[in-house]
Coordinates of N, CA and C in Angstrom, one line a residue:
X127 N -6.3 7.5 -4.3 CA -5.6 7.8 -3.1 C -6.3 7.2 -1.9
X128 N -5.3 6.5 -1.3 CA -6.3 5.9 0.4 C -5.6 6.3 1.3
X129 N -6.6 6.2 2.6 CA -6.3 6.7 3.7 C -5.3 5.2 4.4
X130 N -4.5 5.7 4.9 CA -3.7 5.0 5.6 C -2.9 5.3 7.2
X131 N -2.6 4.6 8.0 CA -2.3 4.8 9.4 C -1.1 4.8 9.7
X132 N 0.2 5.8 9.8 CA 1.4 5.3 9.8 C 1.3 6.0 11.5
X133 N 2.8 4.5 11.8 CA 3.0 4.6 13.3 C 4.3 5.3 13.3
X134 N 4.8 5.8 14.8 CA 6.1 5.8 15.5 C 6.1 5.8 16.6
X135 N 7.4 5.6 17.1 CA 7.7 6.7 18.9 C 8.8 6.8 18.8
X136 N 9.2 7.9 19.4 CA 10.6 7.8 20.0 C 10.6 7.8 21.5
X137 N 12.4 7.7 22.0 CA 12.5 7.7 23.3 C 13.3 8.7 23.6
X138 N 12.8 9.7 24.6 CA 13.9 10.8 25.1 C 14.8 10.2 26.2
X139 N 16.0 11.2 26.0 CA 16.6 11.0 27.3 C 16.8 11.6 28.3
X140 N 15.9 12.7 28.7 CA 15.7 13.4 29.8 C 14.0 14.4 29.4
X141 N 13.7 15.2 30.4 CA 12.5 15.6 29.8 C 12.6 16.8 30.2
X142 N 12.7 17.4 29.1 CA 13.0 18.9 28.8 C 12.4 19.5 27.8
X143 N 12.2 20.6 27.7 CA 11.4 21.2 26.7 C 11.9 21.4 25.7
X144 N 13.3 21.6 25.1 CA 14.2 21.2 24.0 C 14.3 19.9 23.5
X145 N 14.1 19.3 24.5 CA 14.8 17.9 24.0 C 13.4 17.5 23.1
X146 N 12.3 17.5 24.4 CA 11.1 17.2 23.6 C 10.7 17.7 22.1
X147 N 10.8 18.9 21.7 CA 11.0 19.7 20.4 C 11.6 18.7 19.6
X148 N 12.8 18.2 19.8 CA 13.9 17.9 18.5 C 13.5 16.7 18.2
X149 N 13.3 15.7 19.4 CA 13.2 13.9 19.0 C 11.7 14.5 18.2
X150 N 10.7 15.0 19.1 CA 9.4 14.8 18.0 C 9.3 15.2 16.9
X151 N 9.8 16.6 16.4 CA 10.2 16.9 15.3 C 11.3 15.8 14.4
X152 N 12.0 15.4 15.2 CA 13.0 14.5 14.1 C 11.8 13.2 13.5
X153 N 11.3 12.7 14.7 CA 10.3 11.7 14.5 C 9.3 12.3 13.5
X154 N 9.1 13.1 13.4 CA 7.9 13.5 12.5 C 7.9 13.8 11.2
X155 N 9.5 14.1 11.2 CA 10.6 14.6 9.8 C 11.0 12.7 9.4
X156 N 11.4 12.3 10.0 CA 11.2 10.5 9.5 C 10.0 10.1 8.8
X157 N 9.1 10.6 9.6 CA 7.7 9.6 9.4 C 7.8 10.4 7.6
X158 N 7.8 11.5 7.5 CA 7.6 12.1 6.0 C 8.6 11.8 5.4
X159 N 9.5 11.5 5.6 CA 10.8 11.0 4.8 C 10.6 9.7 4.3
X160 N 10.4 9.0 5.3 CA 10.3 7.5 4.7 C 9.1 7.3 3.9
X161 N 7.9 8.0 3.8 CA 6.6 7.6 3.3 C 6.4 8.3 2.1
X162 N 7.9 9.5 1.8 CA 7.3 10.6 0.9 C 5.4 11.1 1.1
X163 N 6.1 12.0 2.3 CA 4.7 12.8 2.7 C 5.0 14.2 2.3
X164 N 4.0 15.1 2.4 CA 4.2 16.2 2.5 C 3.2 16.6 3.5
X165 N 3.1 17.5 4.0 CA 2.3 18.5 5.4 C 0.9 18.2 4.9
X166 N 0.7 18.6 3.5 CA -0.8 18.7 3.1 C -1.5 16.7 2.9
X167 N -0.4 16.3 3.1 CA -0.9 14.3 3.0 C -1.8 14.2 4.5
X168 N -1.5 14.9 5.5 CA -1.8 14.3 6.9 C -2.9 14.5 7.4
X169 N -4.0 13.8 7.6 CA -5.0 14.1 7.8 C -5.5 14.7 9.6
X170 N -4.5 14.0 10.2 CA -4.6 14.0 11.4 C -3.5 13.2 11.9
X171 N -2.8 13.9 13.4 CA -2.1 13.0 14.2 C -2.4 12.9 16.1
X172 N -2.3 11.6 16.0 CA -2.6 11.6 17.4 C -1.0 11.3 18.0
X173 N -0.9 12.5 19.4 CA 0.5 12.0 19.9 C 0.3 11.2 21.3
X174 N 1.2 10.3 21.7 CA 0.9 9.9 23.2 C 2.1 10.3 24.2
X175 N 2.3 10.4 25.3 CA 3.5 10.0 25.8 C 2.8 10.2 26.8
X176 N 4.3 9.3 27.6 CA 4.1 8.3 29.0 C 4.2 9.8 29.8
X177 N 3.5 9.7 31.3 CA 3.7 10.4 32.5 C 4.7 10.5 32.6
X178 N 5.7 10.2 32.7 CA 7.1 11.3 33.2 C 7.6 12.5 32.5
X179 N 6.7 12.1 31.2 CA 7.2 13.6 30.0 C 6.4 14.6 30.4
X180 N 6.5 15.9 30.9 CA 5.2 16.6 31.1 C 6.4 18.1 30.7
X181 N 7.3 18.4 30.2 CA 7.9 19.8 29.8 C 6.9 20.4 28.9
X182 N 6.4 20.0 27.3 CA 5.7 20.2 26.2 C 4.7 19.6 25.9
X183 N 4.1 19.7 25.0 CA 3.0 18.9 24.3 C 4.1 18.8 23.0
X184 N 3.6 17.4 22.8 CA 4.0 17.0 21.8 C 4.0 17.4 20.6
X185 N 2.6 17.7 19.9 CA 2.2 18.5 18.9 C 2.7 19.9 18.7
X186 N 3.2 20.6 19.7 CA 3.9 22.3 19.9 C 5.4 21.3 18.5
X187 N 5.5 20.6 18.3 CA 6.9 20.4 17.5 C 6.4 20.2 16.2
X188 N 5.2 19.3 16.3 CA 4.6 19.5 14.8 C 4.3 21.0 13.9
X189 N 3.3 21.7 15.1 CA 2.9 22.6 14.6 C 4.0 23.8 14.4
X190 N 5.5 23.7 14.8 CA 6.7 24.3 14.1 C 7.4 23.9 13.0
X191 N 6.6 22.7 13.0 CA 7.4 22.3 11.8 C 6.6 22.5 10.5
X192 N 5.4 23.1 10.6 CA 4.1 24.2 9.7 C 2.7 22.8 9.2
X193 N 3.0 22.3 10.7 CA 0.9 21.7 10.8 C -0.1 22.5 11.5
X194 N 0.2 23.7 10.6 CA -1.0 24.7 11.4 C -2.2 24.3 11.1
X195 N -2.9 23.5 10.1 CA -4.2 23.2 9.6 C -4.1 21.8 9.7
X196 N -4.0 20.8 10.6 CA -3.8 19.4 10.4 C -4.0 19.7 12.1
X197 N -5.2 19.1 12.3 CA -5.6 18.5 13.9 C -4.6 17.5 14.4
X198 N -4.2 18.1 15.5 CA -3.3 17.6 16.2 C -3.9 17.2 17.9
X199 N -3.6 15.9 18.6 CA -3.8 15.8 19.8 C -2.8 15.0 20.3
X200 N -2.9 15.5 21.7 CA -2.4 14.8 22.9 C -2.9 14.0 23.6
X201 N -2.4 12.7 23.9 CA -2.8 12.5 25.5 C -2.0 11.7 25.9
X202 N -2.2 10.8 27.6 CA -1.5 10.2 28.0 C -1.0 8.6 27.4
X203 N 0.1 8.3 27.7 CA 0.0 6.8 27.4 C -0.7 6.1 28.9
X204 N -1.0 4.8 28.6 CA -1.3 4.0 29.6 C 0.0 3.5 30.7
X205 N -0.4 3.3 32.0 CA 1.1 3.2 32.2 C 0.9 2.1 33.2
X206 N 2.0 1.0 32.4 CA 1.5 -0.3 32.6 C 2.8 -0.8 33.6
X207 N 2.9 -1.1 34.2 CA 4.3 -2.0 35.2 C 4.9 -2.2 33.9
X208 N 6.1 -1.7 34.3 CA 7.5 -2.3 33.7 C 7.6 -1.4 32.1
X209 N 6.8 -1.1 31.3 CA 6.6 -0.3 30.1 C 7.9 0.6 30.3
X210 N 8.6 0.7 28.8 CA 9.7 1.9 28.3 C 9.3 3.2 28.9
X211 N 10.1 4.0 29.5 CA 10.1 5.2 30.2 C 10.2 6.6 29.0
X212 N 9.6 7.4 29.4 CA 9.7 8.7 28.4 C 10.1 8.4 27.0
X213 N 8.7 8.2 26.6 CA 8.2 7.8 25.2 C 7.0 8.9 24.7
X214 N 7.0 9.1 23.5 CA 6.1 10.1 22.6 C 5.9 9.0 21.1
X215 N 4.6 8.4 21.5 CA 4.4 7.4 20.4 C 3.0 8.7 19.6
X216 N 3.3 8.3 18.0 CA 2.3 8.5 17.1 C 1.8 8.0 16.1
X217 N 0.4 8.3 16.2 CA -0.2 7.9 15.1 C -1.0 8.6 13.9
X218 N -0.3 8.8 13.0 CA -0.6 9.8 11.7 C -1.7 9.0 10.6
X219 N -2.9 9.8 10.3 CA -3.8 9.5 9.6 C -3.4 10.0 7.8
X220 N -3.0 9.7 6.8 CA -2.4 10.3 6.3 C -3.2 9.9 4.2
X221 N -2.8 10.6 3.4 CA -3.8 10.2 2.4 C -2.6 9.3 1.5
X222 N -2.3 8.7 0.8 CA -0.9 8.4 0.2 C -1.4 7.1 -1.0
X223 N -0.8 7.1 -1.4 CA -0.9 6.0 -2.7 C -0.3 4.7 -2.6
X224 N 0.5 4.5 -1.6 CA 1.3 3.5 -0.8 C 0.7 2.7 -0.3
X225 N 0.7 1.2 -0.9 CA -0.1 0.1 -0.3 C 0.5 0.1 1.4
X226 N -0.8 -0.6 1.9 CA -0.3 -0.4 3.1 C 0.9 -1.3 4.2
X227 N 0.8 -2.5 2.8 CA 2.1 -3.3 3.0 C 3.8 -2.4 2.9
X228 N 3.6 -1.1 2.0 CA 4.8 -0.4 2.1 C 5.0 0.9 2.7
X229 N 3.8 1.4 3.6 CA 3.9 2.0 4.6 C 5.2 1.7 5.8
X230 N 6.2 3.0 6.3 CA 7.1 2.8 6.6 C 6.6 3.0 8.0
X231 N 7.3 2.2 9.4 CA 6.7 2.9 10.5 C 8.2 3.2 11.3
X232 N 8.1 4.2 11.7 CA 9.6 5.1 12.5 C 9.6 4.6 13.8
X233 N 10.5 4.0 14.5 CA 10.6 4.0 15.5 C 12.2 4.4 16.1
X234 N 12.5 5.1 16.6 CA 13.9 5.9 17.1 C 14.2 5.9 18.3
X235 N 15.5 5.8 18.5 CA 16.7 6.0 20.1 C 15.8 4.6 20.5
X236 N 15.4 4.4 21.6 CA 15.4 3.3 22.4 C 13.8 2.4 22.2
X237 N 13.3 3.4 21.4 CA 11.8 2.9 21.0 C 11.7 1.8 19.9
X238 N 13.3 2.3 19.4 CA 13.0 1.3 18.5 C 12.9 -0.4 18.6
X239 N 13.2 -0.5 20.3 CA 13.1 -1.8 20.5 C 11.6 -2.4 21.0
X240 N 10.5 -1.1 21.0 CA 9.0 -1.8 21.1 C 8.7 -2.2 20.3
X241 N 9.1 -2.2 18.4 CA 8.2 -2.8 17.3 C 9.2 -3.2 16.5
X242 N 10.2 -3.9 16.6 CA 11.4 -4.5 15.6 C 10.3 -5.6 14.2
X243 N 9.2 -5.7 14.8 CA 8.2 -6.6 13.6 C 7.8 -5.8 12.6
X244 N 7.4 -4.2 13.3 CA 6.7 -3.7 12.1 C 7.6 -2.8 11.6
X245 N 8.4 -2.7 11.8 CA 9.0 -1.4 11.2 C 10.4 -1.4 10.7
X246 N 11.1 -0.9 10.2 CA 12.9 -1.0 9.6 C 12.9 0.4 10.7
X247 N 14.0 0.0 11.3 CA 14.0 1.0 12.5 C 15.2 2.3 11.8
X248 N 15.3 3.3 12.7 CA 16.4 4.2 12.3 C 16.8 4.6 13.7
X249 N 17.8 5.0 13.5 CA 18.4 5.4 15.1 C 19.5 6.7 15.0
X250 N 19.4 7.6 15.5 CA 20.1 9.2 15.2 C 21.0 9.0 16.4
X251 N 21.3 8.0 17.2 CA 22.0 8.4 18.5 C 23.6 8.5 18.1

């Protein structure tokens, strides 16, 4: 079994404390779908999002969706001129058997246009 780094983000379209919930939980329900994870695979996730999101913490969606024992953090993204607006990018530390060439990376709604190299994108809009 090796440790491996799977990415995402999604993009909201307003910032609200609901909305925040669903996209990160949906994102997070991808990231396990595509990789065949389960809760107990994740060693750790780090969440980011940009300054304009401030309704939730990102990880309040994980830990509903039952990451009570899996370290979870927050913090800011960097906020660089011109950069995608209300974004919640992550990065999951995870145990898997999956070379890391077939590691899946999620990217959703409007995020999907930061990483069209690394990832087969999915879009719920």
């Amino acid at each position: 079994m090796a440790v491996r780094a799977v990415r995402g983000a999604t993009q909201l379209e307003e910032d609200t404390r609901e909305h925040m919930l669903d996209r990160v939980a949906e994102l997070v329900t991808d990231v396990m779908e595509a990789n065949g994870l389960e809760v107990d695979d994740f060693i750790s996730i780090i969440f980011t999002a940009t300054s304009d999101l401030t309704s939730e913490f990102p990880a309040y969606a994980a830990r509903q969706l039952g990451f009570s024992d899996v370290p979870l953090v927050c913090a800011r993204e960097l906020e660089i001129e011109g950069s995608m607006p209300r974004v919640v990018r992550l990065m999951a530390h995870v145990e898997t058997d999956l070379p890391r060439s077939d590691v899946t990376h999620v990217y959703l709604h409007g995020a999907a246009n930061l990483r069209r190299d690394l990832t087969r994108t999915t879009s719920h809009d």
